[in-house]
PDB file of C-alpha atoms in Angstrom:
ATOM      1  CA  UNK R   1      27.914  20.684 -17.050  1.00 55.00           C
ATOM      2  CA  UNK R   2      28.610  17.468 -18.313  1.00 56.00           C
ATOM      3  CA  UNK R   3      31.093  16.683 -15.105  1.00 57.00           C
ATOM      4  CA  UNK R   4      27.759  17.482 -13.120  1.00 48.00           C
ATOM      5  CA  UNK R   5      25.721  15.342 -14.894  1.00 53.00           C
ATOM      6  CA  UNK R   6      28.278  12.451 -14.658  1.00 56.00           C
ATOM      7  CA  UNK R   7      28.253  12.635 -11.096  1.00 46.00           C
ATOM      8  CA  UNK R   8      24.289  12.943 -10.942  1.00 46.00           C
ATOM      9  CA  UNK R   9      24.574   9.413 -12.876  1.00 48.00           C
ATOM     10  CA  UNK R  10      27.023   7.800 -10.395  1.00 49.00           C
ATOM     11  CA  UNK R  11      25.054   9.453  -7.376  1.00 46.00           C
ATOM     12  CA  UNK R  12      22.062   7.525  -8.972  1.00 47.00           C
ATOM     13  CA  UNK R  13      23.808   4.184  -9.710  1.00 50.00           C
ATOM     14  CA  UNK R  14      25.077   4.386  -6.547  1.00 49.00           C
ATOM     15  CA  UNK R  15      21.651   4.807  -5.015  1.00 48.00           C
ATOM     16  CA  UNK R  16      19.790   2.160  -7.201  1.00 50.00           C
ATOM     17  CA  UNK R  17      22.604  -0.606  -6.111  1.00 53.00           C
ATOM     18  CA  UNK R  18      22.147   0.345  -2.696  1.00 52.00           C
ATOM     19  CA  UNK R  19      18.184  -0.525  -3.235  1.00 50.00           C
ATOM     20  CA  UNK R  20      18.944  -3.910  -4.615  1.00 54.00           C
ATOM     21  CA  UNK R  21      20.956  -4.464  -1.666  1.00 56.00           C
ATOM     22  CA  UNK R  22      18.478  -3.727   0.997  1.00 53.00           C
ATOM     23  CA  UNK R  23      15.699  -5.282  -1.018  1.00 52.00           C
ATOM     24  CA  UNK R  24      17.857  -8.945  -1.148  1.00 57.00           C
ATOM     25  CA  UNK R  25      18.703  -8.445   2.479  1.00 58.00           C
ATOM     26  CA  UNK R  26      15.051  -8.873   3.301  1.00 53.00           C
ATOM     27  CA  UNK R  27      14.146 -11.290   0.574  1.00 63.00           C
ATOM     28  CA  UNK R  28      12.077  -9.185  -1.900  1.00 57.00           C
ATOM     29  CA  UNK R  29      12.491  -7.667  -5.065  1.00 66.00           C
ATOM     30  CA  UNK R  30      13.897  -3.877  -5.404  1.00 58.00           C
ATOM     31  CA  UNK R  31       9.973  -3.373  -6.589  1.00 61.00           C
ATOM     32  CA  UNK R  32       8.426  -5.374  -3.698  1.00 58.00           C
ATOM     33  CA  UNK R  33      10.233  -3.408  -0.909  1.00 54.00           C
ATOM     34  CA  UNK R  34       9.202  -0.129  -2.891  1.00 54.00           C
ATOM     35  CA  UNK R  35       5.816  -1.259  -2.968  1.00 56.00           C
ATOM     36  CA  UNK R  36       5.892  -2.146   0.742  1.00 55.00           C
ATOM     37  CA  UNK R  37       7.543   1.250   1.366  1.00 51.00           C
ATOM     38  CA  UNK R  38       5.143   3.174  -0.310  1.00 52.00           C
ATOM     39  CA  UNK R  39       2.002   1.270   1.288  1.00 51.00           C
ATOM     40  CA  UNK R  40       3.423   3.014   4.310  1.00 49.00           C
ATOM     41  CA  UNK R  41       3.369   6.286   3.490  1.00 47.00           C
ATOM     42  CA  UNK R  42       0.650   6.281   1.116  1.00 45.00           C
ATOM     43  CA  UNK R  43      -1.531   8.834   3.810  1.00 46.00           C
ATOM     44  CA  UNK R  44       0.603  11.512   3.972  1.00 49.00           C
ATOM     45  CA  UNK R  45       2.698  10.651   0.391  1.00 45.00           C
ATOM     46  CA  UNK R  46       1.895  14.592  -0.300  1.00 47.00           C
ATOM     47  CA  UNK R  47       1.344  16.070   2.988  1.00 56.00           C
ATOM     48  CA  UNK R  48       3.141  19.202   3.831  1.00 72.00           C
ATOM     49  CA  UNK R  49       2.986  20.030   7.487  1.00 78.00           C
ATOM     50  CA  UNK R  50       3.940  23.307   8.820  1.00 83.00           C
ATOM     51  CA  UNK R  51       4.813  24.344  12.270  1.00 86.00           C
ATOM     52  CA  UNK R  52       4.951  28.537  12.935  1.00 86.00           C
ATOM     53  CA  UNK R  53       7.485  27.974  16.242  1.00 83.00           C
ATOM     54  CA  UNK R  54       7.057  30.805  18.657  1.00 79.00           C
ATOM     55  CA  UNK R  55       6.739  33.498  16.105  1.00 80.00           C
ATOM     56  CA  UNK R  56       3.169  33.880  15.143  1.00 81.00           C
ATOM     57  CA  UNK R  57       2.377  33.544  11.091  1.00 84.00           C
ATOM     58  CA  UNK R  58       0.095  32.238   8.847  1.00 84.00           C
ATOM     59  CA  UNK R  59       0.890  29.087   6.487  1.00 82.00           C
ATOM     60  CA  UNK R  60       1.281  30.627   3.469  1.00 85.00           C
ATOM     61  CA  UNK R  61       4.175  33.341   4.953  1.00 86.00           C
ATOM     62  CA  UNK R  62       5.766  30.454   6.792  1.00 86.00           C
ATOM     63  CA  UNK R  63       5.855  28.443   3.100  1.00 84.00           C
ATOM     64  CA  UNK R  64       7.711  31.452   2.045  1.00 87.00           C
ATOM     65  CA  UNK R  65      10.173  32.488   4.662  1.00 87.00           C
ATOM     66  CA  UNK R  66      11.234  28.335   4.558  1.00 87.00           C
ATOM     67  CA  UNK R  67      13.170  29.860   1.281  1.00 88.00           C
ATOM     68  CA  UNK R  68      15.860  30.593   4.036  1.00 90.00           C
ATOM     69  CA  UNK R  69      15.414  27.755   6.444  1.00 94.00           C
ATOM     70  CA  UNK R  70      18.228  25.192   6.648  1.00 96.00           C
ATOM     71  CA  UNK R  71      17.435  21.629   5.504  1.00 96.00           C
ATOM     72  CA  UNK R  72      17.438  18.460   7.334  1.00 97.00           C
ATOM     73  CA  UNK R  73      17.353  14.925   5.769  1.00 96.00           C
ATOM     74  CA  UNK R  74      16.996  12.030   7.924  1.00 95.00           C
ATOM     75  CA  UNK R  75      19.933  10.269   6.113  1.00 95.00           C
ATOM     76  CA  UNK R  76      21.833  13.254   7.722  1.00 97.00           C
ATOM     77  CA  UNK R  77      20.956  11.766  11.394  1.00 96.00           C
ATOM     78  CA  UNK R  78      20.696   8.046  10.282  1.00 96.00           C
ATOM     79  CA  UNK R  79      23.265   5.507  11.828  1.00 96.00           C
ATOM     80  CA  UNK R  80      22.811   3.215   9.235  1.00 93.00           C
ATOM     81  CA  UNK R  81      23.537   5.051   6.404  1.00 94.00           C
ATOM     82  CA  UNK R  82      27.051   5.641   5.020  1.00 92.00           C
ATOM     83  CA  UNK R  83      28.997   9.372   4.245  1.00 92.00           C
ATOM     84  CA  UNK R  84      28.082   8.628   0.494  1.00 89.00           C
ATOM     85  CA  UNK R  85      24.390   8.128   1.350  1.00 90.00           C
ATOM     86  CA  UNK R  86      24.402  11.436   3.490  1.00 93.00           C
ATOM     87  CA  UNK R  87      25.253  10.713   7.082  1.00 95.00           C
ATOM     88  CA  UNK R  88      26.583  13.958   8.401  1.00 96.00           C
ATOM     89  CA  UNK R  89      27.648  13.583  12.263  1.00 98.00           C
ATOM     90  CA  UNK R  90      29.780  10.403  12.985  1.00 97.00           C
ATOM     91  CA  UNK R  91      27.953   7.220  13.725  1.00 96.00           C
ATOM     92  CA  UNK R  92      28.243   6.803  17.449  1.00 97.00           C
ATOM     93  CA  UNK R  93      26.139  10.237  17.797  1.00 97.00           C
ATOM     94  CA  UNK R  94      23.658   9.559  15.127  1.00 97.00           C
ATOM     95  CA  UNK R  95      20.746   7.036  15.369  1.00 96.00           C
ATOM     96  CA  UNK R  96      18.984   4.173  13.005  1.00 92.00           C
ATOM     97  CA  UNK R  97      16.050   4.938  11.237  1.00 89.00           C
ATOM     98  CA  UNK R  98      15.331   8.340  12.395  1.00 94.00           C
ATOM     99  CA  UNK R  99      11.999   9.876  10.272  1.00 91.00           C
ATOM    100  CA  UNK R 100      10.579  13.307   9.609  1.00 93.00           C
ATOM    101  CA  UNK R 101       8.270  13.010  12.010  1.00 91.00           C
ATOM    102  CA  UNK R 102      10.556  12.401  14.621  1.00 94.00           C
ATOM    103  CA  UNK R 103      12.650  15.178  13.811  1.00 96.00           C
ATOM    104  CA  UNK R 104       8.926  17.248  13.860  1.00 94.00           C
ATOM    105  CA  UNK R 105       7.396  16.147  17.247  1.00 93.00           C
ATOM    106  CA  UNK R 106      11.415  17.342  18.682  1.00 95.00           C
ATOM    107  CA  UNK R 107      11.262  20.349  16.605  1.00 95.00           C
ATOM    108  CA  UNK R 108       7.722  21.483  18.471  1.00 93.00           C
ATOM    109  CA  UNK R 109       8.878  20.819  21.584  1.00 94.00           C
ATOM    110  CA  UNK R 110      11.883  22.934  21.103  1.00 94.00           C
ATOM    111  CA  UNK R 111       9.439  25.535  19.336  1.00 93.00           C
ATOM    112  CA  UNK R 112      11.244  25.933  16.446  1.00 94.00           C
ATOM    113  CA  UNK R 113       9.222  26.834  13.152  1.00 93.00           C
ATOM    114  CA  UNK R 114       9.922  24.116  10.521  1.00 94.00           C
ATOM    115  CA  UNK R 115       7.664  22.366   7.513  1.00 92.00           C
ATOM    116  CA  UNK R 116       7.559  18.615   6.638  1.00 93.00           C
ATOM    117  CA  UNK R 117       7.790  17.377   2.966  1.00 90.00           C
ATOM    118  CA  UNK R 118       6.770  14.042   3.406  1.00 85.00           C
ATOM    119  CA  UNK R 119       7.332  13.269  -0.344  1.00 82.00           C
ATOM    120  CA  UNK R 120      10.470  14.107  -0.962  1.00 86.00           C
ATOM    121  CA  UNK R 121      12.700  11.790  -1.828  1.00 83.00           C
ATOM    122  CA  UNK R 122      16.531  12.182  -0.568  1.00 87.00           C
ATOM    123  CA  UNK R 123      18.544  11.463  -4.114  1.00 82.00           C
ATOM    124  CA  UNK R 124      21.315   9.642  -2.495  1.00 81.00           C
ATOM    125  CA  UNK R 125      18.813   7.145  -1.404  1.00 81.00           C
ATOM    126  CA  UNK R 126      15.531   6.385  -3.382  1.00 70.00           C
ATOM    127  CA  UNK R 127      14.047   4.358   0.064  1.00 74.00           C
ATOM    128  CA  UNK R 128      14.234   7.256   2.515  1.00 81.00           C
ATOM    129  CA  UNK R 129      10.972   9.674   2.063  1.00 80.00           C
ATOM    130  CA  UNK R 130      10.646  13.292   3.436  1.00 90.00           C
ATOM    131  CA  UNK R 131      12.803  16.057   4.900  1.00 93.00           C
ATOM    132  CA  UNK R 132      11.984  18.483   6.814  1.00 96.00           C
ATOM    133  CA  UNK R 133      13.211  22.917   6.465  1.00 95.00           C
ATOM    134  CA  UNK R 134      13.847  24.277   9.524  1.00 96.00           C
ATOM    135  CA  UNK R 135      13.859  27.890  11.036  1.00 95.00           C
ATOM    136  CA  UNK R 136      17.194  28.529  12.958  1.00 95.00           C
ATOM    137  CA  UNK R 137      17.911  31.767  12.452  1.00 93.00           C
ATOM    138  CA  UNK R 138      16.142  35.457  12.923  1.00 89.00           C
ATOM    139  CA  UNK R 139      15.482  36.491   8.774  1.00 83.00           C
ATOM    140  CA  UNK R 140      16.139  40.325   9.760  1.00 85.00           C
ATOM    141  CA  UNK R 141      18.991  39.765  12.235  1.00 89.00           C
ATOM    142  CA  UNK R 142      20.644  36.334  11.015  1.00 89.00           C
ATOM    143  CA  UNK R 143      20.960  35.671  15.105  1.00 92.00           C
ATOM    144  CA  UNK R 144      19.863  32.132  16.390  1.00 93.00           C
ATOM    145  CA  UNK R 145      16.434  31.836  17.056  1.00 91.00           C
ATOM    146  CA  UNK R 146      17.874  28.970  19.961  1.00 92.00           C
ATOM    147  CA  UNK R 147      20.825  29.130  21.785  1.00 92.00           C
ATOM    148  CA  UNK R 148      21.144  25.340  21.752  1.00 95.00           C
ATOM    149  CA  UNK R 149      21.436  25.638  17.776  1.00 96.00           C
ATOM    150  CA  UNK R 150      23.839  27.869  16.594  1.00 95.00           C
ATOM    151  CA  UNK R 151      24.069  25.658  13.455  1.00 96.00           C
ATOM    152  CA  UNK R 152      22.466  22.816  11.176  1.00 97.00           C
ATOM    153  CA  UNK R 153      25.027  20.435  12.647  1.00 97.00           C
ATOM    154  CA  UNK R 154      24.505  21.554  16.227  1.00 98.00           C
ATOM    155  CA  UNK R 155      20.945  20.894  15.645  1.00 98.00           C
ATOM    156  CA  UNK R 156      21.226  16.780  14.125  1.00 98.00           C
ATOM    157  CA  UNK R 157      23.261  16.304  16.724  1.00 98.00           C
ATOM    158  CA  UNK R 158      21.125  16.816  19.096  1.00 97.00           C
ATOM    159  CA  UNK R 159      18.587  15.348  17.455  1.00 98.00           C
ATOM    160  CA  UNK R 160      20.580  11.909  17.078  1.00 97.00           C
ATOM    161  CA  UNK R 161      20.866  12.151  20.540  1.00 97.00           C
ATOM    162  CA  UNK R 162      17.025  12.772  21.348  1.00 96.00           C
ATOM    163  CA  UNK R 163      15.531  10.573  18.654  1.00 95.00           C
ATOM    164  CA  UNK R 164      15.891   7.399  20.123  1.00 94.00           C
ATOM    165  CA  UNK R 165      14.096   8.872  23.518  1.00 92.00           C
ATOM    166  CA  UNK R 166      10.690   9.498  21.507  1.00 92.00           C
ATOM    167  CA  UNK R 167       7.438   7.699  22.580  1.00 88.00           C
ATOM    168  CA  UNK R 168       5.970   8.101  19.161  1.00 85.00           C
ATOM    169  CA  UNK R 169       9.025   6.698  17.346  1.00 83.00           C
ATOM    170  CA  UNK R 170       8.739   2.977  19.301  1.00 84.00           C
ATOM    171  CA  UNK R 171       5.034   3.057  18.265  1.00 81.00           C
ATOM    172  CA  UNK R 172       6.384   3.814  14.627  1.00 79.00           C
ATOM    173  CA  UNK R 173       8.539   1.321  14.231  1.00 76.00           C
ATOM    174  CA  UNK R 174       6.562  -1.534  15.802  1.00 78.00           C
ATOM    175  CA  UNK R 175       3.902  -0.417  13.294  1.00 76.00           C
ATOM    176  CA  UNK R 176       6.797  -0.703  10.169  1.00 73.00           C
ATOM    177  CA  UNK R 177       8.186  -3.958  11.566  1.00 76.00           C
ATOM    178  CA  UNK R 178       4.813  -5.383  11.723  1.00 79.00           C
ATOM    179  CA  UNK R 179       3.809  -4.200   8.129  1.00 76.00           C
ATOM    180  CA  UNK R 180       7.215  -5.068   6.905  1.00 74.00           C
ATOM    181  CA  UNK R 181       6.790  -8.751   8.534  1.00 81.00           C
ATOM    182  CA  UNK R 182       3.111  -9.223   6.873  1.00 80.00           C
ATOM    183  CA  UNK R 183       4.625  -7.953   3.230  1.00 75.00           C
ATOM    184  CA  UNK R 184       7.056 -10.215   3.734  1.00 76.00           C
ATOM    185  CA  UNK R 185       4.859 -13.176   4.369  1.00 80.00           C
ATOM    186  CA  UNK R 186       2.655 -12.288   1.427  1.00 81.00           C
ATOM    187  CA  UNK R 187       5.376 -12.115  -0.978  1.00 79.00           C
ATOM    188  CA  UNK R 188       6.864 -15.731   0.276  1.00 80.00           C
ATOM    189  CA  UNK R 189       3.067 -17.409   0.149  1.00 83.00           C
ATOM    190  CA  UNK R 190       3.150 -15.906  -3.723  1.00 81.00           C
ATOM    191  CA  UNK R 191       6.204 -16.642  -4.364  1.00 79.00           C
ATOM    192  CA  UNK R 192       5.388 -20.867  -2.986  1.00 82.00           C
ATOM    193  CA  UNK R 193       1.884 -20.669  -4.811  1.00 82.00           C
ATOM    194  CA  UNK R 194       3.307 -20.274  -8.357  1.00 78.00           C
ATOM    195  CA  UNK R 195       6.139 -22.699  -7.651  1.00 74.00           C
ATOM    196  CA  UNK R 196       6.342 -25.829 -10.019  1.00 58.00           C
ATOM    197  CA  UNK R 197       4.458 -28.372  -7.242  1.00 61.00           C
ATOM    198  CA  UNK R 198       6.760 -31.624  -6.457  1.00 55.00           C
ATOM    199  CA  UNK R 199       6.260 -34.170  -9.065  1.00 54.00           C
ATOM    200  CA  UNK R 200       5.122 -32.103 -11.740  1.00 54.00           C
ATOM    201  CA  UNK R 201       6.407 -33.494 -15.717  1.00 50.00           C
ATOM    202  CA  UNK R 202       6.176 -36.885 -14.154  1.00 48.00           C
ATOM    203  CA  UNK R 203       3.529 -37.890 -17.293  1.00 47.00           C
ATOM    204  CA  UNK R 204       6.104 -36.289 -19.642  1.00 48.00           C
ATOM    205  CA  UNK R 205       8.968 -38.872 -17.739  1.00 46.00           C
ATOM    206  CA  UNK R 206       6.333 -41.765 -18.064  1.00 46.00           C
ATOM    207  CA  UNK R 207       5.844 -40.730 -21.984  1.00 47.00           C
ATOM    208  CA  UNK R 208       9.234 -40.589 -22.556  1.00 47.00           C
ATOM    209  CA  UNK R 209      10.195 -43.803 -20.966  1.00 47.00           C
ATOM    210  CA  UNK R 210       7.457 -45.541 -22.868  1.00 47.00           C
ATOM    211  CA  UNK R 211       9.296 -44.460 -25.900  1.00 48.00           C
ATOM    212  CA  UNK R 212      12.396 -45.803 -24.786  1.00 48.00           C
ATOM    213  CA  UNK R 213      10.463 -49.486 -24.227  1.00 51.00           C
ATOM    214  CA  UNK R 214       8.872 -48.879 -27.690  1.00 51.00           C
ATOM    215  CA  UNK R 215      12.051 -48.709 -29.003  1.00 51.00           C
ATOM    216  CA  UNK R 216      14.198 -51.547 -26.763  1.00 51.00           C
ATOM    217  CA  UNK R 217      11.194 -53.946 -28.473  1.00 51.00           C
ATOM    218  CA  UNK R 218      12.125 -53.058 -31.836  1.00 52.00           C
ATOM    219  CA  UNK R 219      15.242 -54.002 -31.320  1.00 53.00           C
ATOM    220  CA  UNK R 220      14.774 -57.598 -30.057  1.00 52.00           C
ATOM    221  CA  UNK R 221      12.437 -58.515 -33.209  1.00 52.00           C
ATOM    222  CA  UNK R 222      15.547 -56.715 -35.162  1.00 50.00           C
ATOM    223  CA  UNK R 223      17.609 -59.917 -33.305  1.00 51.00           C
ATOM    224  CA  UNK R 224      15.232 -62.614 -34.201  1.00 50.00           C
TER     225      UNK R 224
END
């Protein structure tokens, strides 16, 4: 128990370091970029979005047959992350910035049932939001319900290879680049606002260096 939680706490350092990192990269506070992150996602923060695939169900069975389905992160996919923050197919088949819905608008066009958790956060990496469970095999049988994905890993790599492909996913990102850009602006027109203007103490300087005249004086009628 306690080896657990020591590697929960170095999982979580690591993860809060890794933060800071990204947040001085772009020129913002840990806070700001979390801010900016959140403004992002703030519509579907707790939307859960379910997809039956080609078996007919209702949303509340599909909520409880995902007890079995296999989970995806995008970290898992992400070309930018490291091993330690979850990338699990080497880097040259794995893409940046991949996002649930990505993985979703591939996932219903390969019919495959699967619900989205927009607001989970992956642990290794307090940034990345949402993951998505995914149907791949029969719950009676255990047989693939695709014969393209046999497995988990079978199934992010082909989605690191499709990703980058998606219509929607250049409309996302312009859309983040753009937001990120404007957050960016605001915080550096903030940040010059409170600033100390040029000049500023300059009647303190004059008051002191009156004092120093003051006291030069006295000391020439100390001569005489």
């Amino acid at each position: 128990m306690q080896r657990q939680r020591r590697e929960e706490e170095r999982i979580s350092s690591a993860a809060m370091n890794a933060a800071v990192s990204q947040a001085e990269a772009l020129g913002m506070t840990p806070e700001e970029l979390q801010q900016t992150i959140d403004q992002m996602h703030l519509h579907d923060q707790h939307a859960i979005v379910a997809y039956p695939g080609s078996r007919p169900r209702d949303q509340e069975q599909l909520l409880e047959d995902s007890k079995t389905f296999v989970t995806v992160w995008p970290n898992y996919l992400d070309a930018e992350k490291t091993l330690f923050q979850g990338r699990r197919i080497p880097k040259e088949k794995a893409c940046p910035n991949p996002s649930v819905h990505d993985i979703s608008d591939l996932l219903v066009q390969w019919e495959l049932a699967h619900i989205v958790e927009q607001h989970k956060r992956y642990p290794r990496d307090w940034l990345s939001y949402g993951r998505v469970r995914v149907e791949l095999k029969d719950p009676i049988t255990g047989a693939p319900l695709h014969p393209d994905f046999p497995s988990r890993r079978a199934l992010l790599l082909k989605l690191g290879e499709s990703i980058p492909g998606l219509s929607s996913r250049k409309v996302r990102l312009e859309a983040e680049a753009a937001a990120l850009k404007a957050a960016q602006q605001k915080n550096a027109a903030a940040a010059a606002a409170s600033a100390t203007p040029l000049g500023a103490g300059g009647g303190e300087s004059g008051e002191g260096g009156g004092g120093g005249n003051r006291k030069k004086k006295k000391g020439k009628k100390g001569r005489k």
